[in-house]
GROMACS .gro file of C-alpha atoms in nm:
model
  309
    1MET     CA    1  -5.212  -0.252  -2.048
    2ASP     CA    2  -4.951  -0.114  -1.932
    3HIS     CA    3  -4.624  -0.346  -2.045
    4ARG     CA    4  -4.362  -0.106  -1.928
    5ALA     CA    5  -4.521  -0.137  -1.539
    6ILE     CA    6  -4.442  -0.525  -1.535
    7THR     CA    7  -4.106  -0.505  -1.386
    8LEU     CA    8  -3.875  -0.721  -1.294
    9GLN     CA    9  -3.833  -0.611  -0.922
   10ARG     CA   10  -4.245  -0.643  -0.946
   11MET     CA   11  -4.296  -1.042  -1.062
   12GLN     CA   12  -4.053  -1.050  -0.788
   13VAL     CA   13  -4.177  -0.917  -0.519
   14PHE     CA   14  -4.536  -1.063  -0.640
   15CYS     CA   15  -4.336  -1.451  -0.659
   16ALA     CA   16  -4.181  -1.367  -0.283
   17VAL     CA   17  -4.541  -1.304  -0.191
   18TYR     CA   18  -4.698  -1.553  -0.325
   19GLU     CA   19  -4.398  -1.819  -0.213
   20HIS     CA   20  -4.316  -1.665   0.213
   21GLY     CA   21  -4.762  -1.669   0.201
   22SER     CA   22  -4.750  -1.259   0.361
   23PHE     CA   23  -4.593  -0.938   0.292
   24SER     CA   24  -4.390  -0.907   0.604
   25ALA     CA   25  -4.217  -1.279   0.528
   26ALA     CA   26  -4.169  -1.118   0.147
   27ALA     CA   27  -3.986  -0.792   0.304
   28ARG     CA   28  -3.845  -0.964   0.479
   29ALA     CA   29  -3.625  -1.212   0.241
   30LEU     CA   30  -3.603  -0.922   0.006
   31SER     CA   31  -3.429  -0.674   0.261
   32ILE     CA   32  -3.745  -0.439   0.166
   33SER     CA   33  -3.973  -0.237   0.362
   34GLN     CA   34  -4.382  -0.445   0.399
   35PRO     CA   35  -4.513  -0.110   0.236
   36THR     CA   36  -4.308  -0.081  -0.080
   37VAL     CA   37  -4.408  -0.512  -0.084
   38SER     CA   38  -4.773  -0.360  -0.102
   39LYS     CA   39  -4.756  -0.106  -0.370
   40HIS     CA   40  -4.486  -0.289  -0.571
   41LEU     CA   41  -4.818  -0.534  -0.563
   42ARG     CA   42  -5.126  -0.319  -0.576
   43ASP     CA   43  -4.867  -0.143  -0.924
   44LEU     CA   44  -4.899  -0.462  -1.134
   45GLU     CA   45  -5.241  -0.566  -1.063
   46ARG     CA   46  -5.380  -0.223  -1.231
   47ALA     CA   47  -5.113  -0.300  -1.529
   48LEU     CA   48  -5.217  -0.672  -1.509
   49GLY     CA   49  -5.586  -0.548  -1.519
   50MET     CA   50  -5.574  -0.938  -1.246
   51THR     CA   51  -5.690  -0.945  -0.844
   52LEU     CA   52  -5.337  -1.155  -0.752
   53PHE     CA   53  -5.365  -1.172  -0.342
   54VAL     CA   54  -5.756  -1.200  -0.144
   55LEU     CA   55  -5.680  -1.070   0.251
   56ASP     CA   56  -5.904  -1.370   0.438
   57HIS     CA   57  -5.951  -1.318   0.759
   58GLY     CA   58  -5.666  -1.135   0.808
   59ARG     CA   59  -5.419  -1.361   0.590
   60ILE     CA   60  -5.393  -1.348   0.246
   61THR     CA   61  -5.515  -1.601  -0.007
   62PRO     CA   62  -5.353  -1.594  -0.344
   63SER     CA   63  -5.625  -1.602  -0.644
   64ASN     CA   64  -5.601  -1.858  -0.921
   65GLU     CA   65  -5.476  -1.609  -1.122
   66ALA     CA   66  -5.148  -1.564  -0.901
   67GLY     CA   67  -5.139  -1.962  -0.942
   68TRP     CA   68  -5.133  -1.876  -1.325
   69LEU     CA   69  -4.936  -1.649  -1.312
   70TYR     CA   70  -4.597  -1.746  -1.045
   71HIS     CA   71  -4.588  -2.080  -1.273
   72GLN     CA   72  -4.537  -1.879  -1.576
   73SER     CA   73  -4.278  -1.642  -1.484
   74LYS     CA   74  -4.147  -1.836  -1.126
   75PHE     CA   75  -3.790  -1.813  -1.339
   76LEU     CA   76  -3.778  -1.472  -1.342
   77SER     CA   77  -3.770  -1.504  -0.960
   78GLU     CA   78  -3.477  -1.818  -0.943
   79GLY     CA   79  -3.256  -1.624  -1.242
   80VAL     CA   80  -3.206  -1.350  -1.052
   81ARG     CA   81  -3.175  -1.497  -0.759
   82GLU     CA   82  -2.878  -1.731  -0.894
   83LEU     CA   83  -2.751  -1.423  -1.107
   84SER     CA   84  -2.660  -1.242  -0.764
   85LYS     CA   85  -2.500  -1.588  -0.726
   86ARG     CA   86  -2.324  -1.558  -0.991
   87ILE     CA   87  -2.252  -1.179  -0.924
   88THR     CA   88  -2.117  -1.198  -0.605
   89ARG     CA   89  -1.851  -1.542  -0.666
   90PHE     CA   90  -1.725  -1.293  -0.959
   91ARG     CA   91  -1.651  -1.028  -0.738
   92SER     CA   92  -1.479  -1.252  -0.497
   93GLY     CA   93  -1.257  -1.409  -0.784
   94ALA     CA   94  -1.389  -1.708  -0.882
   95GLU     CA   95  -1.336  -1.807  -1.218
   96ARG     CA   96  -1.092  -1.472  -1.228
   97GLN     CA   97  -0.706  -1.450  -1.344
   98LEU     CA   98  -0.424  -1.218  -1.261
   99SER     CA   99  -0.135  -1.214  -1.390
  100VAL     CA  100   0.133  -0.913  -1.220
  101GLY     CA  101   0.473  -0.877  -1.255
  102CYS     CA  102   0.710  -0.676  -1.019
  103VAL     CA  103   1.051  -0.534  -1.002
  104GLY     CA  104   1.248  -0.704  -0.683
  105MET     CA  105   1.259  -0.443  -0.474
  106LEU     CA  106   0.919  -0.406  -0.384
  107THR     CA  107   0.856  -0.747  -0.357
  108ARG     CA  108   0.956  -0.777   0.036
  109HIS     CA  109   0.754  -0.556   0.203
  110HIS     CA  110   0.513  -0.355  -0.036
  111LEU     CA  111   0.372  -0.665  -0.347
  112PRO     CA  112   0.302  -0.870  -0.029
  113GLN     CA  113   0.116  -0.653   0.130
  114ALA     CA  114  -0.047  -0.574  -0.176
  115VAL     CA  115  -0.193  -0.910  -0.234
  116ALA     CA  116  -0.298  -1.021   0.135
  117ARG     CA  117  -0.501  -0.684   0.029
  118ILE     CA  118  -0.700  -0.783  -0.219
  119MET     CA  119  -0.690  -1.178  -0.093
  120GLU     CA  120  -0.859  -1.034   0.198
  121GLN     CA  121  -1.144  -0.853  -0.116
  122MET     CA  122  -1.151  -1.168  -0.334
  123PRO     CA  123  -1.056  -1.518  -0.188
  124ASP     CA  124  -1.151  -1.672  -0.507
  125LEU     CA  125  -0.913  -1.487  -0.767
  126ASN     CA  126  -0.610  -1.736  -0.930
  127LEU     CA  127  -0.344  -1.448  -0.882
  128ASN     CA  128   0.016  -1.534  -1.043
  129LEU     CA  129   0.283  -1.401  -0.977
  130TRP     CA  130   0.676  -1.332  -1.139
  131VAL     CA  131   0.975  -1.145  -0.974
  132GLN     CA  132   1.056  -0.974  -1.341
  133THR     CA  133   1.231  -0.713  -1.444
  134ALA     CA  134   1.095  -0.349  -1.652
  135ILE     CA  135   1.252  -0.539  -1.960
  136GLU     CA  136   1.039  -0.865  -1.897
  137GLN     CA  137   0.789  -0.679  -1.810
  138LEU     CA  138   0.702  -0.415  -2.081
  139SER     CA  139   0.782  -0.769  -2.327
  140ALA     CA  140   0.500  -0.931  -2.102
  141ILE     CA  141   0.219  -0.705  -2.137
  142ARG     CA  142   0.312  -0.633  -2.509
  143ALA     CA  143   0.230  -1.034  -2.539
  144GLY     CA  144  -0.050  -1.066  -2.348
  145GLN     CA  145   0.121  -1.280  -2.049
  146ILE     CA  146   0.092  -1.041  -1.801
  147ASP     CA  147  -0.195  -0.790  -1.705
  148LEU     CA  148  -0.009  -0.618  -1.484
  149GLY     CA  149   0.335  -0.475  -1.476
  150ILE     CA  150   0.514  -0.264  -1.132
  151CYS     CA  151   0.766  -0.110  -1.268
  152VAL     CA  152   1.033   0.140  -1.169
  153GLY     CA  153   1.234   0.455  -1.257
  154MET     CA  154   1.216   0.577  -1.697
  155VAL     CA  155   1.114   0.339  -1.815
  156ASP     CA  156   0.970   0.299  -2.251
  157CYS     CA  157   0.629   0.274  -2.214
  158ALA     CA  158   0.377   0.519  -2.485
  159ASP     CA  159   0.221   0.238  -2.600
  160LEU     CA  160   0.075   0.072  -2.280
  161HIS     CA  161  -0.095   0.261  -2.003
  162ALA     CA  162   0.109   0.353  -1.696
  163VAL     CA  163  -0.012   0.547  -1.410
  164ARG     CA  164   0.235   0.662  -1.095
  165ILE     CA  165   0.152   0.522  -0.792
  166GLY     CA  166   0.475   0.623  -0.569
  167GLN     CA  167   0.847   0.760  -0.519
  168GLY     CA  168   1.166   0.635  -0.420
  169LYS     CA  169   1.503   0.762  -0.453
  170LEU     CA  170   1.855   0.630  -0.483
  171VAL     CA  171   2.147   0.621  -0.124
  172LEU     CA  172   2.509   0.490  -0.146
  173MET     CA  173   2.538   0.278   0.107
  174ALA     CA  174   2.852   0.224   0.226
  175PRO     CA  175   3.032  -0.051   0.484
  176LYS     CA  176   3.127   0.155   0.747
  177GLU     CA  177   3.425   0.170   0.790
  178THR     CA  178   3.501   0.404   0.460
  179ALA     CA  179   3.514   0.769   0.435
  180ALA     CA  180   3.172   0.747   0.217
  181ALA     CA  181   3.015   0.660   0.481
  182ALA     CA  182   3.096   0.985   0.677
  183ARG     CA  183   2.963   1.187   0.525
  184MET     CA  184   2.641   1.409   0.515
  185HIS     CA  185   2.584   1.308   0.165
  186VAL     CA  186   2.797   1.233  -0.169
  187THR     CA  187   2.741   1.401  -0.531
  188PRO     CA  188   2.801   1.330  -0.846
  189GLN     CA  189   3.158   1.428  -0.844
  190ASP     CA  190   3.234   1.227  -0.533
  191ILE     CA  191   3.109   0.942  -0.731
  192VAL     CA  192   3.338   0.997  -1.033
  193ASP     CA  193   3.589   1.066  -0.881
  194HIS     CA  194   3.624   0.787  -0.639
  195GLY     CA  195   3.402   0.503  -0.801
  196VAL     CA  196   3.061   0.338  -0.633
  197GLY     CA  197   3.268  -0.098  -0.576
  198ILE     CA  198   2.975  -0.266  -0.751
  199ASP     CA  199   2.798  -0.042  -1.065
  200VAL     CA  200   2.459  -0.015  -1.108
  201PRO     CA  201   2.420  -0.057  -1.538
  202PHE     CA  202   2.338   0.210  -1.746
  203ASP     CA  203   2.100   0.038  -2.007
  204ARG     CA  204   1.811  -0.055  -1.681
  205PRO     CA  205   1.568   0.218  -1.522
  206LEU     CA  206   1.697   0.302  -1.220
  207GLY     CA  207   2.138   0.272  -1.387
  208LYS     CA  208   1.993   0.559  -1.653
  209LEU     CA  209   1.860   0.760  -1.369
  210PHE     CA  210   2.220   0.756  -1.234
  211HIS     CA  211   2.377   0.821  -1.544
  212ASN     CA  212   2.169   1.110  -1.542
  213TRP     CA  213   2.262   1.238  -1.236
  214LEU     CA  214   2.631   1.213  -1.282
  215ASP     CA  215   2.579   1.394  -1.656
  216GLY     CA  216   2.681   1.110  -1.871
  217ARG     CA  217   3.025   1.061  -1.657
  218ALA     CA  218   3.103   0.786  -1.609
  219PRO     CA  219   3.223   0.639  -1.238
  220SER     CA  220   3.673   0.583  -1.207
  221GLN     CA  221   3.709   0.213  -1.208
  222ALA     CA  222   3.952  -0.003  -1.070
  223ALA     CA  223   4.038  -0.330  -1.197
  224GLY     CA  224   3.750  -0.647  -1.039
  225ARG     CA  225   3.556  -0.407  -1.110
  226ILE     CA  226   3.140  -0.567  -1.097
  227VAL     CA  227   2.790  -0.507  -1.210
  228ALA     CA  228   2.480  -0.616  -1.098
  229TYR     CA  229   2.196  -0.675  -1.333
  230SER     CA  230   1.979  -0.772  -1.072
  231LEU     CA  231   1.877  -0.571  -0.741
  232GLN     CA  232   1.855  -0.842  -0.592
  233LEU     CA  233   2.136  -0.914  -0.569
  234MET     CA  234   2.332  -0.622  -0.494
  235VAL     CA  235   2.239  -0.572  -0.170
  236PRO     CA  236   2.402  -0.908  -0.009
  237LEU     CA  237   2.696  -0.827  -0.285
  238ALA     CA  238   2.821  -0.490  -0.134
  239GLN     CA  239   2.750  -0.632   0.243
  240GLN     CA  240   2.969  -0.948   0.173
  241LEU     CA  241   3.290  -0.799  -0.028
  242ARG     CA  242   3.240  -0.489   0.170
  243ARG     CA  243   3.207  -0.248  -0.108
  244SER     CA  244   2.974   0.047  -0.214
  245VAL     CA  245   2.672   0.079  -0.398
  246VAL     CA  246   2.400   0.269  -0.553
  247ILE     CA  247   2.050   0.091  -0.486
  248ASP     CA  248   1.690   0.198  -0.402
  249SER     CA  249   1.549   0.317  -0.119
  250PHE     CA  250   1.318   0.045  -0.101
  251SER     CA  251   1.631  -0.208  -0.052
  252ALA     CA  252   1.843  -0.009   0.191
  253SER     CA  253   1.494   0.040   0.354
  254ALA     CA  254   1.519  -0.359   0.397
  255ILE     CA  255   1.906  -0.354   0.571
  256MET     CA  256   1.922  -0.494   0.934
  257GLU     CA  257   2.277  -0.522   0.955
  258ASP     CA  258   2.444  -0.229   1.140
  259ASP     CA  259   2.750  -0.249   0.923
  260MET     CA  260   2.708  -0.060   0.600
  261GLN     CA  261   2.614   0.340   0.571
  262LEU     CA  262   2.300   0.431   0.391
  263VAL     CA  263   2.475   0.834   0.250
  264ASP     CA  264   2.189   1.019   0.028
  265LEU     CA  265   2.314   1.130  -0.300
  266HIS     CA  266   2.292   1.514  -0.355
  267PRO     CA  267   2.137   1.621  -0.488
  268GLU     CA  268   1.873   1.414  -0.452
  269VAL     CA  269   1.746   1.102  -0.755
  270THR     CA  270   1.329   1.043  -0.680
  271PHE     CA  271   1.192   0.813  -0.922
  272ASP     CA  272   0.837   0.723  -1.022
  273VAL     CA  273   0.648   0.358  -0.923
  274LEU     CA  274   0.488   0.341  -1.226
  275ALA     CA  275   0.163   0.062  -1.253
  276ILE     CA  276   0.228  -0.019  -1.640
  277SER     CA  277  -0.086  -0.261  -1.866
  278ALA     CA  278  -0.207  -0.312  -2.187
  279ARG     CA  279  -0.570  -0.122  -2.162
  280PRO     CA  280  -0.625   0.170  -1.900
  281LEU     CA  281  -0.659  -0.031  -1.485
  282ASP     CA  282  -1.007   0.124  -1.439
  283GLN     CA  283  -1.134  -0.155  -1.706
  284LEU     CA  284  -0.925  -0.426  -1.555
  285GLY     CA  285  -1.144  -0.516  -1.181
  286PRO     CA  286  -0.829  -0.720  -1.018
  287ALA     CA  287  -0.578  -0.529  -1.088
  288ARG     CA  288  -0.720  -0.172  -1.017
  289ASP     CA  289  -0.772  -0.332  -0.712
  290LEU     CA  290  -0.462  -0.444  -0.627
  291THR     CA  291  -0.248  -0.118  -0.835
  292GLN     CA  292  -0.510   0.095  -0.485
  293ALA     CA  293  -0.379  -0.099  -0.279
  294LEU     CA  294  -0.050  -0.152  -0.345
  295GLN     CA  295  -0.059   0.299  -0.405
  296HIS     CA  296  -0.152   0.273  -0.018
  297MET     CA  297   0.078   0.129   0.111
  298LEU     CA  298   0.299   0.332  -0.084
  299ALA     CA  299   0.134   0.638   0.034
  300GLY     CA  300   0.234   0.527   0.343
  301THR     CA  301   0.680   0.497   0.324
  302GLY     CA  302   0.749   0.812   0.133
  303CYS     CA  303   1.062   0.777  -0.075
  304GLY     CA  304   1.092   0.416   0.053
  305THR     CA  305   1.184   0.458   0.415
  306ARG     CA  306   0.983   0.147   0.522
  307GLN     CA  307   0.647   0.135   0.669
  308GLN     CA  308   0.640   0.053   1.026
  309GLU     CA  309   0.392  -0.199   1.118
   0.00000   0.00000   0.00000
């Protein structure tokens, strides 16, 4: 007997025919053609040296050998069905968990849309989300506390896996009554001479980009200086205090008020959006899928211009 000819698929076909009582019903149950069912049975009978079904007045009748074989092997078919159910649940996110940290600038629009997409694909996924700075995310990834971090700008992550998924840029947001708001663009010298009303910390990813753009020079500073260590604070502070601030294009795109003007920096300052993880993303399942969904959202927004619904 050729043991290699006794395959799992042939045993599944045999069990289906035995249980359903016909080739056509077995074919429907397995989503294969009736000729395929007939061929698998012929090949199995040849390998076993047994006659499993007898055609009697247009109907098939299982032989004694078939009854014995079914009771010996039905656990295979049952096991495959159970495995199929578990795979379906696994693909829907059951018993799986994903922990994600993200910078605040992407939490207003892009991340929620990406989350909605992945939850539609994997409705049983357990998802934990944090709004974190890049520094907090890198620390959490290295400690095994989150699976995926979404950072921007100049990030020190040589020991981790980083994938570029989008791009944004820096802009100046200025009250419309100020001279800066009337400009087509502002240069590093403009900032050095006149400063900004709310400073960006130079030790943060976007602050490093801004500092490099200034060529290491410090903006003019006046009394009452404010340094905002959170992007989420910068826009409302600038609006409330009527001060200018350099912010990212994603945060700027969410501005609805008419009393603030966005002014380009010249030369332009762009930054990458990075998906960062401890292992390659293609090994991380849900993290990979969320990253792809977020990348799709970012692809339609250029350098931060909000995607139209």
